[in-house]
XYZ file of C-alpha atoms in Angstrom:
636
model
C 20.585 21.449 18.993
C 17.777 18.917 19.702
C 17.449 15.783 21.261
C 16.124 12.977 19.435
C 14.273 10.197 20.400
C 13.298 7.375 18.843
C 9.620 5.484 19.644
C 8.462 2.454 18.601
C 5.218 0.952 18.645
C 1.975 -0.067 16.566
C -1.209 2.220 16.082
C -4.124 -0.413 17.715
C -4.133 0.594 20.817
C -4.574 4.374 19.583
C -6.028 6.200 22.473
C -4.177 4.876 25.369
C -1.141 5.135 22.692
C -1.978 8.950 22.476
C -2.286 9.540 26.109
C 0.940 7.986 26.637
C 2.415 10.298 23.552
C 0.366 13.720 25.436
C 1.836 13.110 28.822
C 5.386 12.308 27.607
C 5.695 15.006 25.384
C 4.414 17.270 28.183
C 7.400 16.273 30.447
C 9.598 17.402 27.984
C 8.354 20.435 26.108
C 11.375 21.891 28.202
C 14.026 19.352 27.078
C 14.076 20.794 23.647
C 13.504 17.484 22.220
C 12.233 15.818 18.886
C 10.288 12.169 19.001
C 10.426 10.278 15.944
C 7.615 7.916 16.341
C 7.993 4.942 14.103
C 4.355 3.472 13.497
C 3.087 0.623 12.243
C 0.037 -1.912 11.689
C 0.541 -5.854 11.867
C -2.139 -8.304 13.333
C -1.441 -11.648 14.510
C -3.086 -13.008 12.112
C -1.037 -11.309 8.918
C 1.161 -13.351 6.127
C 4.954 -13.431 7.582
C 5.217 -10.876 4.724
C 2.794 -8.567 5.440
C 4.355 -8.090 8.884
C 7.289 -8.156 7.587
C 6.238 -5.078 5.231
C 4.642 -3.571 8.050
C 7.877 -3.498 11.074
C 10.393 -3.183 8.654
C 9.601 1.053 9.735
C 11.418 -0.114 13.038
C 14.399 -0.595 10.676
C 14.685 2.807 9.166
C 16.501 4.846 12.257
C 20.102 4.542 12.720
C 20.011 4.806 16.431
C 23.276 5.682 16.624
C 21.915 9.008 15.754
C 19.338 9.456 18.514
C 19.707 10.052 22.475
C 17.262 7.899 23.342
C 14.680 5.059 22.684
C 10.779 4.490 23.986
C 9.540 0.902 23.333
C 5.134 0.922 23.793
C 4.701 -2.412 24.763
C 1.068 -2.316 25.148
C 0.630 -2.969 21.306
C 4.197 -3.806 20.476
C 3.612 -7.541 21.480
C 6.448 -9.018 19.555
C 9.265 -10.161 21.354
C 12.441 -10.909 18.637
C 11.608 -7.811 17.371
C 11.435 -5.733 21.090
C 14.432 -7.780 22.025
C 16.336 -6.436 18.248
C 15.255 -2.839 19.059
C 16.613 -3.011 22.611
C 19.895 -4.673 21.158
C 20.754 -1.683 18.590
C 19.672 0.597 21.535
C 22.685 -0.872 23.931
C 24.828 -0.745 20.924
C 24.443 2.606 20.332
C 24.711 3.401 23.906
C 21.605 5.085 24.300
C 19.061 4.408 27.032
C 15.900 2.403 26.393
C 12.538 3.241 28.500
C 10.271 0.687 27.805
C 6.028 0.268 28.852
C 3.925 -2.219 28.847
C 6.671 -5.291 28.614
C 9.842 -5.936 30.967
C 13.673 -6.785 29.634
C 16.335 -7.251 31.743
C 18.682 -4.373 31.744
C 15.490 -1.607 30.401
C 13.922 0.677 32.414
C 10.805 -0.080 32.701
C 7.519 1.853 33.382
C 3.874 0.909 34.057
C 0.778 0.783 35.959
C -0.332 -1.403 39.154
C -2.245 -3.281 36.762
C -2.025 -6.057 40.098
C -3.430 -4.036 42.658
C -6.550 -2.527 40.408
C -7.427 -6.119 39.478
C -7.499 -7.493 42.971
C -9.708 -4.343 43.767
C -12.090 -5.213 40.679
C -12.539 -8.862 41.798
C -13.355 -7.702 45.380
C -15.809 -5.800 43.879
C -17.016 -8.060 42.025
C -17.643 -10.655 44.565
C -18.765 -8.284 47.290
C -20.759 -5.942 45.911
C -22.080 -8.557 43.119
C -21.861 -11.697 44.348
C -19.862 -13.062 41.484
C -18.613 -16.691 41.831
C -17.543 -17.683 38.461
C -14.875 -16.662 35.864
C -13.960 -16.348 32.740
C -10.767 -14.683 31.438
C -9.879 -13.438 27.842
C -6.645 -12.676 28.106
C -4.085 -10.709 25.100
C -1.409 -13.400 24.400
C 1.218 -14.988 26.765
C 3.949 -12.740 26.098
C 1.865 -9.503 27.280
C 3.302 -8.682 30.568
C -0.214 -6.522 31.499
C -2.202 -9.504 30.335
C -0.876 -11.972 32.268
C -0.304 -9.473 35.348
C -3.994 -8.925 34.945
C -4.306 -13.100 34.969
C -2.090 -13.659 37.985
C -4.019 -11.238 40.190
C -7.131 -12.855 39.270
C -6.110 -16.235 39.676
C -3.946 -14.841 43.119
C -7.294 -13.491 44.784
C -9.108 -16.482 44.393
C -6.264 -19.097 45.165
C -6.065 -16.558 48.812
C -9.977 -17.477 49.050
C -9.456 -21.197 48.351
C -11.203 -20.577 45.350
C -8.978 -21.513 42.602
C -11.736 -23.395 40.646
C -13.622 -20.405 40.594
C -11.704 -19.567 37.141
C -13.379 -21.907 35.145
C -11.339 -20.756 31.859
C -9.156 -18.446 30.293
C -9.074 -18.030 26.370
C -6.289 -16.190 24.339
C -7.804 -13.714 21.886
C -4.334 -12.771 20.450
C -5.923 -8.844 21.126
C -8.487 -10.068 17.922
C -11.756 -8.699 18.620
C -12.830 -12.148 16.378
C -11.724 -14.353 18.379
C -14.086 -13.169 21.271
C -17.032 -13.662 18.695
C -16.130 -17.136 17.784
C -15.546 -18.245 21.165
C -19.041 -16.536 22.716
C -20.837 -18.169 19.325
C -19.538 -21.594 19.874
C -19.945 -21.150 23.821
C -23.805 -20.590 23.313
C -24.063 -23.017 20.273
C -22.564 -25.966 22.709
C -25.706 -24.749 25.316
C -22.641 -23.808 28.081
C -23.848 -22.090 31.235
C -22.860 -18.649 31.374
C -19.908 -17.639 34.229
C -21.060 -14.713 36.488
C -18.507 -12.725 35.067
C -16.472 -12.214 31.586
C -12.860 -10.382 32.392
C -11.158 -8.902 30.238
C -7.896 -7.912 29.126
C -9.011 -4.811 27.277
C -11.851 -2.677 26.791
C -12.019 -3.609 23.057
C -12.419 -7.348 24.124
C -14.922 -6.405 26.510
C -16.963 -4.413 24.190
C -16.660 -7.119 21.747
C -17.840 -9.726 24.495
C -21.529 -7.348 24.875
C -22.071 -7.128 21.376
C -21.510 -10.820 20.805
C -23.391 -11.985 24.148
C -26.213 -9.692 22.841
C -26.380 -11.140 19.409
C -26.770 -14.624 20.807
C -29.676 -13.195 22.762
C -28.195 -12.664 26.557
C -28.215 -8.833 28.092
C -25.031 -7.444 29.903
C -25.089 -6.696 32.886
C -29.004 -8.639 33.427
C -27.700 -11.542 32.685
C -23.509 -11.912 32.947
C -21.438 -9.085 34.087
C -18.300 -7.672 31.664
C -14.893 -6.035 32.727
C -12.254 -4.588 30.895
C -9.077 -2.706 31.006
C -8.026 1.094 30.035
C -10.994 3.114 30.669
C -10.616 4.882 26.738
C -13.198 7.238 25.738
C -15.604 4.338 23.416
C -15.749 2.560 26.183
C -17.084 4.970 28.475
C -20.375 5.595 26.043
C -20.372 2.355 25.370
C -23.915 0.723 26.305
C -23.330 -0.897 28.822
C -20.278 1.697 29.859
C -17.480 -0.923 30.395
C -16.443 -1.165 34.305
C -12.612 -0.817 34.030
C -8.912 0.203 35.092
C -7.717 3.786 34.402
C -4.060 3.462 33.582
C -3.350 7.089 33.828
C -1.429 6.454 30.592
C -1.231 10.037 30.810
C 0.799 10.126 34.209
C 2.696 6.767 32.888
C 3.881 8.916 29.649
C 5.379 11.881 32.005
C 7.498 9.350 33.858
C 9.147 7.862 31.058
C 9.745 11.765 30.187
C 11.282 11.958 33.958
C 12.866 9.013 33.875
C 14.906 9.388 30.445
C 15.982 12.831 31.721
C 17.410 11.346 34.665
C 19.256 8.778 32.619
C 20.548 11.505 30.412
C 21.774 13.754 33.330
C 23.436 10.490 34.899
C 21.612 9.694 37.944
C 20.653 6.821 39.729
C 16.971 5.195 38.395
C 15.102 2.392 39.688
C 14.867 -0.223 37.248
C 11.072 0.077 37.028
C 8.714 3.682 37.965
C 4.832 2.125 39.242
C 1.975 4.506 38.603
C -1.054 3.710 40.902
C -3.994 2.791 38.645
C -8.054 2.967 39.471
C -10.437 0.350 39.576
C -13.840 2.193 38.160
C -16.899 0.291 38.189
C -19.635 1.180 35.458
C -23.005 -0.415 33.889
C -21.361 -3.217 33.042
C -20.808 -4.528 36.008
C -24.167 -3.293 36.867
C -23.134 -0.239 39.044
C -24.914 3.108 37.015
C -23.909 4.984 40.398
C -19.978 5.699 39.920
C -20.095 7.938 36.516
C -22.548 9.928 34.846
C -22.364 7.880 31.128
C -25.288 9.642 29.676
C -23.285 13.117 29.987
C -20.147 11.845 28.347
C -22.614 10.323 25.435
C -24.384 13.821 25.035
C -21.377 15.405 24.784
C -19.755 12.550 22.102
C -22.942 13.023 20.426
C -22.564 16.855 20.235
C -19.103 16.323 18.663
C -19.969 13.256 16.169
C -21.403 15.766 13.774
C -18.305 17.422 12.977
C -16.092 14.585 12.622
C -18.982 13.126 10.872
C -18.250 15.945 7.963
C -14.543 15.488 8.597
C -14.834 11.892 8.156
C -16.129 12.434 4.662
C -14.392 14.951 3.406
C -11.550 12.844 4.609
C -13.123 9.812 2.664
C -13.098 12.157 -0.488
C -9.406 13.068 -0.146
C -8.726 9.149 -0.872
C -11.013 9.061 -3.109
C -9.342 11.288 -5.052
C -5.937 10.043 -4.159
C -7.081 6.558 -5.751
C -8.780 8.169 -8.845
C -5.616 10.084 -9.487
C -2.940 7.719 -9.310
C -5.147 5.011 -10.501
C -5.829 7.090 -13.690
C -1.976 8.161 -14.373
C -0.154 5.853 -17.621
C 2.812 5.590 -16.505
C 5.241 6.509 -13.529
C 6.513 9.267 -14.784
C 2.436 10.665 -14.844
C 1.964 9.423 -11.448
C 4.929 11.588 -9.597
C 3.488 14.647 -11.200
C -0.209 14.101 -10.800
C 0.171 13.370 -7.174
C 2.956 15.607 -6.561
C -0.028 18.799 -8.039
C -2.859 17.316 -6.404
C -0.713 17.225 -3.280
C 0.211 20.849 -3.585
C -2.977 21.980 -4.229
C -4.902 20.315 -1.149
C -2.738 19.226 1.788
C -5.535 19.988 4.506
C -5.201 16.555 6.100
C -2.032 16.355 5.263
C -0.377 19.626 6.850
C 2.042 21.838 5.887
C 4.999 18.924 7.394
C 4.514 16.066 4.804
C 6.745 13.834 3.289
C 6.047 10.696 0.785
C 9.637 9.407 0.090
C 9.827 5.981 -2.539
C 12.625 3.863 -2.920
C 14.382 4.336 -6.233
C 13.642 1.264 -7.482
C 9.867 1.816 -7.200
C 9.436 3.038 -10.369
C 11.978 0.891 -12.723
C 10.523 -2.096 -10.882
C 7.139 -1.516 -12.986
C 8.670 -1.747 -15.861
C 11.674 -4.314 -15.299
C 10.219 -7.293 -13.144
C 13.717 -8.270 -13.023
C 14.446 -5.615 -10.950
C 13.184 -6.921 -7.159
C 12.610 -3.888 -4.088
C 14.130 -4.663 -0.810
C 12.618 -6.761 2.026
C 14.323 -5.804 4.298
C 15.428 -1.937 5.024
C 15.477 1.384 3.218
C 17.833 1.896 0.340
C 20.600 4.586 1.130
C 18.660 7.193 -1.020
C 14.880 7.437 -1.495
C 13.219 9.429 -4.313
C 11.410 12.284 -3.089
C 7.199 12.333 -4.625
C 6.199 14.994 -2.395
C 8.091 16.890 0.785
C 7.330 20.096 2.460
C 8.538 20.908 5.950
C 6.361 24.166 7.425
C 5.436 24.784 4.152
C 8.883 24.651 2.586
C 9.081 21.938 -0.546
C 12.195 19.552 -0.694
C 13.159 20.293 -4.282
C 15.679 17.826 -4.678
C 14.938 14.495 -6.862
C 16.715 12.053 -4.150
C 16.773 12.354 -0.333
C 19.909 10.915 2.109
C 17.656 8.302 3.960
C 20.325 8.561 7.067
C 18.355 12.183 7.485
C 15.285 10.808 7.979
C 13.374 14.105 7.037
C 13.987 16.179 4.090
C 14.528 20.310 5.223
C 14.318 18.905 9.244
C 15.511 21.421 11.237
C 17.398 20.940 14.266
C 16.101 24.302 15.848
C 13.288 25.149 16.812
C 10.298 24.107 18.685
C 9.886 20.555 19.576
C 7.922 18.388 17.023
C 6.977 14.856 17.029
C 7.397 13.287 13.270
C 5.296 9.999 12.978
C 7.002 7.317 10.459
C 4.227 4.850 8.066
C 5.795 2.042 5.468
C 4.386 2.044 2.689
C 4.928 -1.707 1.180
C 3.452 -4.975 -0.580
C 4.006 -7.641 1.278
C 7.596 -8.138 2.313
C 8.637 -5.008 -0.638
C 9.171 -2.481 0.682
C 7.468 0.881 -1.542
C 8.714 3.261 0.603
C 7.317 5.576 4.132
C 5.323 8.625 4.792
C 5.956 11.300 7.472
C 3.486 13.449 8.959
C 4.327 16.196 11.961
C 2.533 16.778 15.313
C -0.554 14.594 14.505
C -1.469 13.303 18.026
C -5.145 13.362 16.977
C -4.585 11.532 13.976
C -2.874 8.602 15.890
C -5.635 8.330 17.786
C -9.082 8.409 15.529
C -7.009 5.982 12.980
C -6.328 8.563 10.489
C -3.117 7.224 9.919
C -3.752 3.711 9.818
C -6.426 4.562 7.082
C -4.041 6.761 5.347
C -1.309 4.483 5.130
C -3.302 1.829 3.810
C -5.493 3.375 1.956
C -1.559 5.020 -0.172
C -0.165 1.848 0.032
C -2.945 0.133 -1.396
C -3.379 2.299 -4.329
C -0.032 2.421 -4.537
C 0.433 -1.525 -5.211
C -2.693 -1.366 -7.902
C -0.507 1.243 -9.837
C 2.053 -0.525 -9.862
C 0.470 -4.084 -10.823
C -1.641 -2.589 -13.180
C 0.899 -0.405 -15.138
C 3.144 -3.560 -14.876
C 0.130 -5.803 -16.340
C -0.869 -3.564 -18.935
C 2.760 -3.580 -20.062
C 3.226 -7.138 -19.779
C -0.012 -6.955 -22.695
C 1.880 -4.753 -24.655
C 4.484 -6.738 -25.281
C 2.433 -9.935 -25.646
C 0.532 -7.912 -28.199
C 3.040 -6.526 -29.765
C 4.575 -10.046 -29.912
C 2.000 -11.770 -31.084
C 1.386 -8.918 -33.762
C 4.736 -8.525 -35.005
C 6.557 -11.201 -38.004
C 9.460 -12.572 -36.351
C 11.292 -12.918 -39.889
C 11.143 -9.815 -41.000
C 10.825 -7.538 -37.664
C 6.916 -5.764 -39.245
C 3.421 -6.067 -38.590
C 2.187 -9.444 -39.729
C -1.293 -10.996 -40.424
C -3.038 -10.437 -37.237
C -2.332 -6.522 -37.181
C -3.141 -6.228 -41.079
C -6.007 -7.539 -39.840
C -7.220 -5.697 -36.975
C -5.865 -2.497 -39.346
C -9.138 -3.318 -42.067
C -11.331 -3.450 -39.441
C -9.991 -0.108 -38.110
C -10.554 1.260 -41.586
C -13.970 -0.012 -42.500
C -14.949 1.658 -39.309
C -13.267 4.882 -40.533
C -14.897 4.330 -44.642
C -18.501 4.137 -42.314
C -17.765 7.142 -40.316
C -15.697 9.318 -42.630
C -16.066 9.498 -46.802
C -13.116 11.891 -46.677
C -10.949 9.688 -45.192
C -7.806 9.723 -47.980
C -5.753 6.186 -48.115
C -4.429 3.327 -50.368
C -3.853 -0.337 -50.169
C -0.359 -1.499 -51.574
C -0.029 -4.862 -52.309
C 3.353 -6.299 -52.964
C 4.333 -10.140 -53.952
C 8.085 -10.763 -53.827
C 9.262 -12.850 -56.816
C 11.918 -15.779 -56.790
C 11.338 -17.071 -53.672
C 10.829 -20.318 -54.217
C 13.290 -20.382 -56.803
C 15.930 -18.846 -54.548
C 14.637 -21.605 -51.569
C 15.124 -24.787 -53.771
C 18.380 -23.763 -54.994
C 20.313 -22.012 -52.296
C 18.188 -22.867 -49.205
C 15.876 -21.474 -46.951
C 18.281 -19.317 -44.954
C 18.742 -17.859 -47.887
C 15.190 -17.405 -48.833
C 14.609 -16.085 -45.383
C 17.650 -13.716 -46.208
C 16.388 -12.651 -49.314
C 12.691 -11.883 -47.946
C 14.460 -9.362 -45.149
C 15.995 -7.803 -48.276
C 13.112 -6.892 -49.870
C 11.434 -5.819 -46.585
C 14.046 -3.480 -46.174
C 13.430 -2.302 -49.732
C 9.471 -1.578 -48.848
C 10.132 -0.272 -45.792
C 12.365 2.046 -46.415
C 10.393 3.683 -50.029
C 7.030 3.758 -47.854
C 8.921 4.715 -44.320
C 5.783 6.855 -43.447
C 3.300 3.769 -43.888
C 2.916 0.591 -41.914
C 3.810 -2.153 -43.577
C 2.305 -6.065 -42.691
C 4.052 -9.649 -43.577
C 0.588 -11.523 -44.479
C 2.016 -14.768 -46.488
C 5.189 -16.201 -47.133
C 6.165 -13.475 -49.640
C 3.433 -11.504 -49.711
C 3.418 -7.877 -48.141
C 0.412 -5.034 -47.884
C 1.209 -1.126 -46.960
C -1.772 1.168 -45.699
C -0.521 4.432 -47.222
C -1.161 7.604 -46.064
C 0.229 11.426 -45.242
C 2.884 11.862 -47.848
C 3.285 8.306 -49.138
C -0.404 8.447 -50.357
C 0.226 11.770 -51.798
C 2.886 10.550 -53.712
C 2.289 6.652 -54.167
C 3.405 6.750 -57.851
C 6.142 8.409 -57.308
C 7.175 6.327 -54.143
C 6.582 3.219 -56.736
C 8.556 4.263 -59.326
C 11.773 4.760 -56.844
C 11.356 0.886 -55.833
C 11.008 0.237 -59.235
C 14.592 1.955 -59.668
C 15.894 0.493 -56.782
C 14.899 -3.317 -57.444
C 16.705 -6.337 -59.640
C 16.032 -6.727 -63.494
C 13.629 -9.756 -62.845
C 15.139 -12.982 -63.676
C 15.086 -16.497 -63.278
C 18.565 -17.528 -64.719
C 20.450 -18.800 -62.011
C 22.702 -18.170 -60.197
C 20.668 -15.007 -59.469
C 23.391 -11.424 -58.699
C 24.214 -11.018 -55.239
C 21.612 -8.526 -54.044
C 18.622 -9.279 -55.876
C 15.657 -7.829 -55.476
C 12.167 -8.621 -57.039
C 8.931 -7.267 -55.576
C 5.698 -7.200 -57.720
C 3.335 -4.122 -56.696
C -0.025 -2.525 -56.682
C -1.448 0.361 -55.405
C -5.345 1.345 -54.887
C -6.822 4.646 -53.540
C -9.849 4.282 -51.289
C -13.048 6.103 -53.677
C -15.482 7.388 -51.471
C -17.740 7.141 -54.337
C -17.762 3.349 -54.956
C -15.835 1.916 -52.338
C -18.109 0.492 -49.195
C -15.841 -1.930 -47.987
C -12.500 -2.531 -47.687
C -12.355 -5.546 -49.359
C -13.008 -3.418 -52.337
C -10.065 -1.575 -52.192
C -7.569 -4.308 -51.382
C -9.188 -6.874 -54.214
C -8.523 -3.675 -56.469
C -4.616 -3.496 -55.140
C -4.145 -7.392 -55.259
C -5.928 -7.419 -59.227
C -3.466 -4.630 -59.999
C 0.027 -6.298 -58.423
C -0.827 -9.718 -60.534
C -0.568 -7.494 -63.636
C 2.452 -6.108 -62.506
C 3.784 -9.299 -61.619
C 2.563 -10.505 -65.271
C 4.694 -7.924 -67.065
C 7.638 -8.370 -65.105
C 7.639 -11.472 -66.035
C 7.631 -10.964 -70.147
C 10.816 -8.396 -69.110
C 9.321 -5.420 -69.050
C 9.775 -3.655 -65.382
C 7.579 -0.593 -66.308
C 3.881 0.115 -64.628
């Protein structure tokens, strides 16, 4: 049987984050071994809910269930929630490897972030003559960042050159923040330093392209470092002078060093990989790498992902347009359950979307709330296959993890995504063996992209019923439980656009007028008027049950017949006839009465243009019904 291990991290730092996932699963392709990565996106700058939404993925593993926990720390930056993982971890009894961040009591692995940087500032100063510095550093909890910081400010302190540093700025790891900072630096008129440092290769990128747009040149007129040597960086122009982590190398020793927890021998606390100071053009050294080759080659292969990209964009396209265009929930699992079966390219044959069961009832019940915190003990299954096999069960065991997972095998590496609004939590995707995917942001747009689309279902289908019921509230007599004025109304205009569009459209107007009711509300009351207007709703109702009927006045009711009842108005009339009270106005009136003057007109395609014409007909002929009930006689 397997191991499993658990890994926990977020997507941003995606390349160095798939070196690190290459090398480790390398080391232990022998081990016979599963990693369950558990993946996320937050910012810094996200709503307490939305990173909420985001982490609660980190929740979903029951660790007790896994031989082993990985904690990237490079863009895991959050401490309670590092310091929770490594809790359940010691709970369970399981050992914790941990990069990028130290805890007391975790093995730790990194790189000699120290050592590279004192070997970039010597470079810096000898080779360039740099004297002044300016740092953009991650935030303060990032152990590289401020290992990164401490060498700096350790090389010039040895060199009596302390105020040589003339600031350092916390970007938070936002890309932004760089821009503001270099836009307000050049707004204010401050002198450049003779050197921007920093903490990553996506800052330092960042820092050109905002230095350019305020009109300065890197490296002609400030030099730029950064950190990680990744692939955009290296055709970057300038190519970003940087530190090779070997994430590669660092990934294989957290292999090694797990194993050697798991076979019970001694560790060292924390496992150093030597790491590479590598000048480039911006630092203003073209010598040390040919750039132009790797941008040939990047250019060579831009063309195909350029046609993957958009086929890729047209696979969410489609996603949207489908679940966007289902009715209701019930639409929506079979729609995107087919359209998932019949193209799963991107997807791969090892795909899971699993829903919490209250997903779905939630649309239509806002009482019903979805968790914020967790996974419910069941999820409903919208689409699983695992190598090609589907999960045909409605629910899924959420302890599993992965419908039809196999403990057998080769070794795979399943990636977790939350889907979620917010805090609410929708549910989580699983795809298999997707290294590539982690690393051009495939994920990250296919998470959000589902989960998006996902939450516009959802509010939609929830608004449009929320309009339903307002309509059909506003449209419906509260008395008498029919259609009342307002829909009577909207029906004539619905059938004067049917008399303009079809003369062989076949209907009749019923007008009815029930008698008494005044009588019965000045003598008994209006609870019993009100009672006594129900009864002869009932009455109408039930003779023309294939007909809408509409409450339009106090006692007034109209009937658009049709189907049957138009076929056989008269005889539908004369059974209400049968059914109703002798009309009377002796009191006390029988228990039961019923009264109801009638008439009935036909729609005549030969002289009737309006509807008006056909309802003033129906109204003329219930007054002369009324009149003869009145002088006693009940016949038509």
């Amino acid at each position: 049987m397997k191991k499993k291990l658990a890994f926990f991290t977020t997507g941003w730092c995606s390349e160095i984050l798939s070196q690190f996932l290459t090398g480790l699963m390398r080391e232990l392709r022998n081990d016979h071994a599963d990693i369950f990565l558990f993946l996320c996106y937050p910012t810094y700058i996200d709503s307490v809910a939305n990173k909420q939404g985001e982490m609660n993925i980190f929740s979903l593993p029951d660790l007790e269930d896994f031989d082993g926990v990985f904690i990237f720390g490079s863009s895991l930056d959050f401490r309670e929630l590092i310091d929770s993982i490594i809790l359940r971890s010691k709970k369970a009894g399981i050992p914790v490897i941990m990069q990028g961040a130290k805890r007391d009591g975790v093995h730790y692995v990194g790189s000699d972030n120290y050592t590279a940087t004192i070997e970039m500032c010597e470079h810096l100063q000898k080779k360039h003559q740099v004297k002044d510095f300016i740092f953009f550093a991650g935030t303060p909890d990032s152990l590289d960042s401020e290992l990164r910081l401490k060498a700096v400010r350790d090389y010039l302190e040895a060199r009596n050159q302390a105020d040589h540093l003339k600031e350092v700025f916390y970007t938070k790891w936002e890309n932004a923040a760089v821009t503001r900072y270099i836009n307000e630096f050049c707004k204010e008129g401050r002198e450049l330093p003779d050197v921007f440092i920093c903490a990553n290769d996506g800052l330092a990128m960042e820092t050109c392209v905002s230095l350019n747009n305020n009109g300065y040149s890197v490296p002609d007129d400030v030099l730029v470092t950064g950190y990680d040597f990744i692939d955009d960086s290296q055709i970057f122009d300038p190519s970003i002078a940087s530190v090779d982590q070997c994430f590669t190398k660092m990934g294989r020793a957290a292999g090694k060093v797990w194993r050697s927890l798991t076979d019970g021998e001694e560790v060292d606390e924390s496992y150093i990989i030597p790491c590479e100071f590598i000048p480039g053009e911006s630092c203003n050294c073209y010598e040390y790498r040919n750039s132009d080759k790797i941008r040939r080659r990047v250019g060579r292969e831009n063309f195909s992902k350029r046609s993957m990209t958009t086929y890729f964009n047209r696979k969410l396209n489609l996603i949207d347009s489908t679940v966007l265009s289902c009715l209701s929930y019930q639409e929506l699992k079979i729609s995107l359950h087919r359209l998932l079966v019949e193209n799963h390219d991107y997807e791969g044959d090892s795909f899971h979307v699993l829903l919490e069961p209250n997903f779905g009832l939630s649309i239509y019940d806002s009482n019903i709330r979805l968790r914020n915190s967790g996974y419910s003990k069941y999820m409903e299954v919208l689409y699983s296959t695992e190598d090609g096999v589907s999960f045909e069960d409605e629910l899924f065991e959420t302890a599993n993890l992965v419908p039809n997972y196999s403990p057998e095998g080769p070794n795979h590496m399943y990636v977790f995504l939350p889907l979620h609004e917010a805090s609410e939590a929708y549910g989580y995707l699983i795809f298999r063996d997707c290294i590539e995917k982690v690393e051009n942001h495939f994920l990250q747009t296919y998470q959000s992209r589902m989960g998006l689309v996902f939450d516009k279902f959802r509010h939609a289908l929830s608004l449009d019923l929320i309009n339903k019921r307002l309509l059909e509230v506003m449209r419906r007599d509260p008395l008498t439980n029919v259609n009342n004025r307002r829909a009577y109304e909207d029906k004539e205009k619905f059938l004067q656009s049917e008399i303009n569009t079809d003369p062989n459209i076949k209907f009749a107007i019923a007008m009815f007028d029930v008698n008494n009711l005044k009588l019965i509300n000045d003598s008994q009351g209006h609870d019993a008027g009100d009672a006594y207007l129900i009864r002869a709703c009932h009455l109408i109702c039930d003779v023309f049950k294939h007909s809408p009927i509409y409450r339009i006045g106090g006692d007034e009711f109209v009937a658009v017949l049709s189907g049957d009842d138009y076929v056989h108005y008269k005889d539908r009339l004369e059974e209400m006839n049968n059914r109703m009270s002798p009309y009377s106005k002796e009191l006390p009136l029988p228990d039961g009465y019923v009264s109801i003057a009638c008439g009935i007109s036909a729609f005549d395609p030969d002289t009737d243009h309006f509807i008006q014409d056909i309802v003033k007909r129906a109204d003329e002929e219930m007054y002369k019904n009324k009149s003869i009930m009145k002088k006693g006689n009940a016949s038509v």
